Coordinates of C-alpha atoms in Angstrom, one line a residue:
M1 CA 0.1 0.0 0.0
A2 CA 1.4 3.5 -0.8
I3 CA 0.4 6.5 1.3
L4 CA 0.8 10.0 0.0
G5 CA 1.4 12.7 2.6
V6 CA 1.4 16.3 1.6
G7 CA 1.9 19.3 3.9
V8 CA 3.4 19.7 7.3
D9 CA 4.1 17.0 9.8
V10 CA 2.7 17.8 13.2
V11 CA 4.2 16.0 16.2
H12 CA 2.8 15.9 19.7
I13 CA 5.8 16.0 21.9
P14 CA 4.1 15.0 25.2
R15 CA 3.0 11.9 23.3
I16 CA 6.6 10.9 22.4
A17 CA 7.6 11.6 26.1
A18 CA 5.0 9.3 27.3
L19 CA 6.4 6.5 24.7
L20 CA 9.8 7.1 26.1
Q21 CA 8.7 6.5 29.7
R22 CA 6.6 3.4 28.8
K23 CA 9.0 1.6 26.4
G24 CA 12.3 3.0 27.8
S25 CA 14.3 5.8 26.2
G26 CA 17.3 3.8 25.2
K27 CA 15.1 1.0 23.6
L28 CA 13.0 3.3 21.7
A29 CA 16.0 5.5 20.4
S30 CA 17.9 2.4 19.2
R31 CA 15.0 1.4 17.1
I32 CA 14.4 4.7 15.2
L33 CA 17.6 6.7 15.2
S34 CA 20.5 6.5 12.8
K35 CA 24.0 5.8 14.0
E36 CA 24.9 9.4 13.8
E37 CA 21.8 10.6 15.5
H38 CA 22.2 8.0 18.3
A39 CA 25.6 9.5 19.0
Q40 CA 24.0 12.8 19.6
W41 CA 21.2 11.2 21.7
E42 CA 23.8 9.6 23.9
S43 CA 25.0 13.2 24.9
L44 CA 21.5 14.0 26.3
P45 CA 21.0 13.9 30.1
S46 CA 19.3 10.6 30.6
S47 CA 16.9 11.9 33.1
D48 CA 15.5 14.8 31.0
V49 CA 12.6 13.0 29.2
A50 CA 11.3 16.3 27.9
L51 CA 14.5 17.1 26.2
Q52 CA 14.8 13.5 24.7
A53 CA 11.2 13.9 23.4
R54 CA 12.0 17.3 21.8
F55 CA 15.2 15.8 20.2
L56 CA 13.3 12.9 18.7
A57 CA 10.5 15.1 17.4
V58 CA 12.8 17.4 15.7
S59 CA 15.3 15.0 14.4
D60 CA 12.8 12.5 13.1
V61 CA 9.7 14.5 12.3
D62 CA 9.5 12.8 8.9
R63 CA 9.4 9.2 10.4
W64 CA 6.9 10.3 13.2
G65 CA 4.7 11.9 10.5
V66 CA 4.8 8.8 8.3
K67 CA 3.8 6.6 11.1
E68 CA 0.9 8.9 12.0
A69 CA 0.0 8.7 8.4
A70 CA 0.1 5.1 8.2
Y71 CA -2.0 4.7 11.4
K72 CA -4.7 7.0 10.0
A73 CA -4.9 5.0 6.8
M74 CA -4.7 1.6 8.0
Y75 CA -5.7 1.3 11.7
P76 CA -7.5 -0.7 13.2
V77 CA -7.1 -3.3 10.4
V78 CA -3.3 -3.1 10.7
R79 CA -1.1 -1.6 13.3
P80 CA 2.2 -0.8 11.6
T81 CA 5.4 -1.0 13.5
W82 CA 8.5 1.0 12.8
K83 CA 10.2 -1.9 11.0
E84 CA 7.2 -2.3 8.6
L85 CA 7.3 1.3 7.4
A86 CA 9.5 2.6 4.4
Y87 CA 9.1 6.1 3.0
R88 CA 10.4 8.5 0.6
G89 CA 10.2 12.2 1.1
L90 CA 9.2 13.9 -2.2
G91 CA 10.1 17.5 -1.4
D92 CA 13.8 17.7 -1.5
Q93 CA 14.4 14.6 -3.7
A94 CA 12.1 15.9 -6.4
L95 CA 14.0 19.1 -6.4
G96 CA 17.2 17.4 -6.6
K97 CA 18.5 19.4 -3.5
A98 CA 20.0 18.3 -0.3
R99 CA 18.0 19.2 2.9
A100 CA 19.1 22.6 4.3
K101 CA 19.6 23.1 7.9
P102 CA 17.1 25.3 9.7
A103 CA 19.4 28.3 10.2
L104 CA 21.9 30.0 8.0
V105 CA 24.6 32.4 9.2
Y106 CA 26.3 34.6 6.8
S107 CA 29.8 35.5 8.0
P108 CA 32.8 36.9 6.4
V109 CA 35.9 34.8 5.4
A110 CA 38.1 36.4 8.2
A111 CA 35.6 36.7 11.1
A112 CA 36.3 39.5 13.5
D113 CA 34.7 40.1 16.9
K114 CA 31.0 40.8 16.1
E115 CA 30.9 37.9 13.5
H116 CA 31.7 35.4 16.3
V117 CA 28.9 36.4 18.5
G118 CA 26.0 34.6 16.6
R119 CA 28.1 31.5 15.9
I120 CA 29.1 31.4 19.6
H121 CA 25.5 31.7 20.8
L122 CA 24.4 29.0 18.2
S123 CA 27.1 26.7 19.6
E124 CA 25.8 27.5 23.1
L125 CA 22.2 26.6 22.1
K126 CA 23.2 23.4 20.4
A127 CA 25.2 22.3 23.5
I128 CA 21.7 22.4 25.4
Y129 CA 19.3 21.6 22.5
P130 CA 21.4 19.1 20.2
A131 CA 18.6 19.1 17.5
I132 CA 19.6 22.8 16.5
E133 CA 21.3 22.7 13.2
Y134 CA 22.7 25.6 11.2
D135 CA 24.9 26.3 8.3
V136 CA 27.7 29.1 7.8
E137 CA 28.2 30.5 4.6
K138 CA 31.4 32.7 4.1
I139 CA 31.1 36.0 2.3
D140 CA 34.2 37.7 0.8
I141 CA 33.8 41.2 1.9
S142 CA 37.0 42.2 0.1
K143 CA 34.8 41.7 -3.1
N144 CA 31.9 43.6 -1.6
T145 CA 29.6 40.6 -2.0
Q146 CA 27.8 41.9 1.1
K147 CA 26.9 44.9 -1.2
E148 CA 25.2 42.9 -3.9
P149 CA 21.5 43.3 -4.5
W150 CA 20.6 39.7 -3.2
F151 CA 22.3 40.5 0.1
I152 CA 21.0 43.9 0.4
K153 CA 17.5 42.3 0.4
L154 CA 18.6 40.5 3.7
N155 CA 20.4 43.6 5.2
P156 CA 19.7 47.1 3.6
N157 CA 22.9 48.1 5.6
G158 CA 25.0 45.6 3.5
R159 CA 27.0 44.3 6.6
I160 CA 27.9 41.0 8.2
P161 CA 26.6 39.0 10.0
V162 CA 23.1 38.0 8.9
L163 CA 20.9 35.2 10.2
V164 CA 18.3 33.6 7.9
D165 CA 15.9 31.4 9.8
R166 CA 14.7 28.9 7.2
T167 CA 11.9 27.6 9.5
R168 CA 10.3 31.0 9.3
D169 CA 10.0 31.6 5.7
N170 CA 13.6 32.6 5.5
F171 CA 13.2 35.5 7.8
P172 CA 16.4 37.5 7.9
V173 CA 17.8 39.2 11.1
F174 CA 20.8 41.6 11.0
E175 CA 22.8 43.3 13.8
T176 CA 24.5 41.0 16.3
S177 CA 22.4 42.1 19.2
A178 CA 19.3 41.5 17.2
I179 CA 20.5 38.0 16.2
L180 CA 21.2 37.2 20.0
L181 CA 17.8 38.3 21.0
Y182 CA 15.9 36.6 18.1
L183 CA 17.8 33.2 18.7
T184 CA 17.1 33.4 22.4
H185 CA 13.4 34.3 22.3
N186 CA 12.7 31.6 19.6
Y187 CA 15.1 28.8 20.5
D188 CA 16.2 29.0 24.0
T189 CA 12.9 27.5 25.4
E190 CA 14.2 26.6 28.7
Q191 CA 15.7 30.1 29.3
R192 CA 19.2 29.0 30.0
F193 CA 20.8 32.2 28.7
W194 CA 18.3 34.9 29.4
Y195 CA 15.4 35.6 32.0
D196 CA 11.8 35.7 31.4
P197 CA 10.6 39.4 31.2
I198 CA 7.5 38.7 33.1
K199 CA 9.0 36.5 35.9
H200 CA 12.2 38.2 36.0
P201 CA 11.8 41.8 34.9
K202 CA 14.9 43.2 36.7
E203 CA 17.3 40.5 35.4
Y204 CA 15.8 40.9 31.8
S205 CA 16.3 44.4 31.9
E206 CA 19.9 44.1 33.0
I207 CA 20.5 41.8 30.2
L208 CA 19.3 44.4 27.8
Q209 CA 21.3 47.2 29.5
W210 CA 24.6 45.3 29.1
I211 CA 24.0 44.1 25.6
F212 CA 23.1 47.9 24.7
F213 CA 26.3 48.8 26.6
A214 CA 28.3 46.5 24.5
H215 CA 26.6 47.3 21.3
G216 CA 26.5 50.9 21.6
G217 CA 29.8 51.5 23.6
V218 CA 32.4 48.9 23.4
G219 CA 31.7 47.7 19.8
P220 CA 31.8 51.2 18.2
M221 CA 34.7 52.6 20.2
Q222 CA 36.8 49.5 20.0
G223 CA 36.0 49.1 16.3
Q224 CA 37.4 52.5 15.6
A225 CA 40.5 51.8 17.7
H226 CA 41.0 48.7 15.6
H227 CA 40.9 50.6 12.4
F228 CA 43.2 53.5 13.5
N229 CA 45.7 51.1 15.1
R230 CA 45.7 48.4 12.4
S231 CA 44.2 49.6 9.1
A232 CA 44.2 53.1 8.6
P233 CA 46.1 54.3 5.6
E234 CA 47.8 57.1 7.6
D235 CA 49.1 57.3 11.2
I236 CA 46.7 59.6 13.1
P237 CA 47.9 59.7 16.7
Y238 CA 45.0 61.7 18.0
A239 CA 42.4 59.2 16.7
K240 CA 44.5 56.2 18.0
K241 CA 44.6 57.7 21.4
R242 CA 41.1 58.8 21.4
Y243 CA 39.5 55.4 20.7
T244 CA 42.0 53.4 22.5
D245 CA 41.5 55.5 25.6
E246 CA 37.7 55.2 25.4
T247 CA 38.0 51.5 25.0
K248 CA 40.0 51.4 28.1
R249 CA 37.4 53.4 30.0
L250 CA 34.7 51.0 29.0
Y251 CA 36.8 48.2 30.2
G252 CA 36.9 49.9 33.4
V253 CA 33.1 50.0 33.5
L254 CA 33.2 46.1 33.1
E255 CA 35.7 45.9 35.8
I256 CA 33.3 47.8 38.1
R257 CA 30.5 45.5 37.2
L258 CA 32.4 42.4 37.8
K259 CA 33.4 43.0 41.3
D260 CA 32.3 39.9 43.4
R261 CA 30.8 38.5 40.1
D262 CA 31.7 35.8 37.6
W263 CA 29.2 37.1 35.0
L264 CA 27.5 40.3 34.1
V265 CA 24.0 39.5 34.9
G266 CA 22.2 37.4 37.5
P267 CA 21.9 37.0 41.2
G268 CA 24.7 36.3 43.4
R269 CA 28.0 36.0 41.2
G270 CA 25.7 36.0 38.1
E271 CA 25.0 33.5 35.4
F272 CA 26.3 33.2 31.9
T273 CA 23.9 34.9 29.6
I274 CA 23.7 36.5 26.1
A275 CA 24.9 39.8 27.8
D276 CA 28.3 38.0 28.2
V277 CA 28.2 36.5 24.6
K278 CA 27.8 40.0 23.2
A279 CA 30.6 41.6 25.0
F280 CA 33.4 39.0 25.6
P281 CA 34.3 38.5 21.8
W282 CA 35.2 42.3 21.7
V283 CA 37.5 42.0 24.7
N284 CA 39.1 39.0 23.2
R285 CA 40.5 41.2 20.4
H286 CA 41.9 43.8 22.7
P287 CA 45.3 43.7 21.1
F288 CA 43.8 45.1 17.8
A289 CA 42.7 48.1 19.7
G290 CA 46.3 49.0 21.0
I291 CA 45.8 47.4 24.5
E292 CA 48.3 44.6 24.8
S293 CA 47.5 43.5 28.1
L294 CA 44.3 43.2 30.5
D295 CA 46.4 43.4 33.7
E296 CA 45.0 46.7 34.5
W297 CA 41.4 45.2 34.7
P298 CA 41.9 41.8 36.6
R299 CA 38.3 41.0 36.8
V300 CA 37.7 41.5 33.2
K301 CA 40.8 39.3 32.4
A302 CA 39.4 36.5 34.6
W303 CA 35.9 36.9 33.1
L304 CA 37.3 36.6 29.5
A305 CA 39.3 33.5 30.5
R306 CA 36.1 32.0 32.0
A307 CA 34.1 32.8 28.9
L308 CA 36.8 31.3 26.5
E309 CA 37.0 28.0 28.5
R310 CA 33.5 27.2 27.6
P311 CA 33.5 24.4 25.1
A312 CA 30.6 26.0 23.1
A313 CA 32.6 29.2 22.9
Q314 CA 35.5 27.4 21.5
A315 CA 33.3 25.6 19.0
G316 CA 32.0 29.0 17.9
Y317 CA 35.3 30.2 17.2
Q318 CA 36.3 27.2 15.3
V319 CA 33.3 27.0 13.0
K320 CA 34.4 26.9 9.3

């Protein structure tokens, strides 16, 4: 019997969670996951059934949809099992295209500070939500590719980076802070890297304050310091001193904030949030701003070291 299903697969995650609890998560996963998928599955916390269910739903939405369609078509005469089902997806195969991952990040060939931000956060999210997948497409800004009409449609400012969410009709998001907030609000469902604005309005406001501090202060000032110290066609001592000194002043603000704290936002010593993700990649490039050492700001230096030790941060820097 051939069953043709056209449209969107809808999967009820609580039903999958109930199946996991009833049949045993390891047993069910071994029956339906590929070898590569099962390797990712093994990295999930064994006690987090909700996370396991979400992983199965996202990773194998086609197979769940096929089985639902088969049940609707044949039940109660036949109750098909996983091993009795075979399917061929018509969409990508008919078009001759490989299946694209949900998110696409446009990044320059030689990534600088702000370009790492989105990739670091995607790596952090993927460490918590293994089903998140994304592609990185490098743009050669030396050829002004980012100024071409197709790219201007994504970002009228013609700058990098840009996020394209393929799951939402190729919705484009530009500006690193906007990308951080978009990814967080749409994909950090457990609020691991931010605070709910209704339940924790003060902490949420603090996250926005420090993101905007980095976006409107550290980024522009340090970016100019980079230019006049490393790229300007002529030596302009006043400009170099002006922007390097302002960058140092802003590091001093971070130093004050980090007194008795590990991270910028959160109760007690704080928690790692998107505010840290926004700020630390800039500080990591301090030599380009004419600042050879962070010894003048020991708390900032320790904060940066903590951030760089995070496996997801390292992965974000290494994304090719």
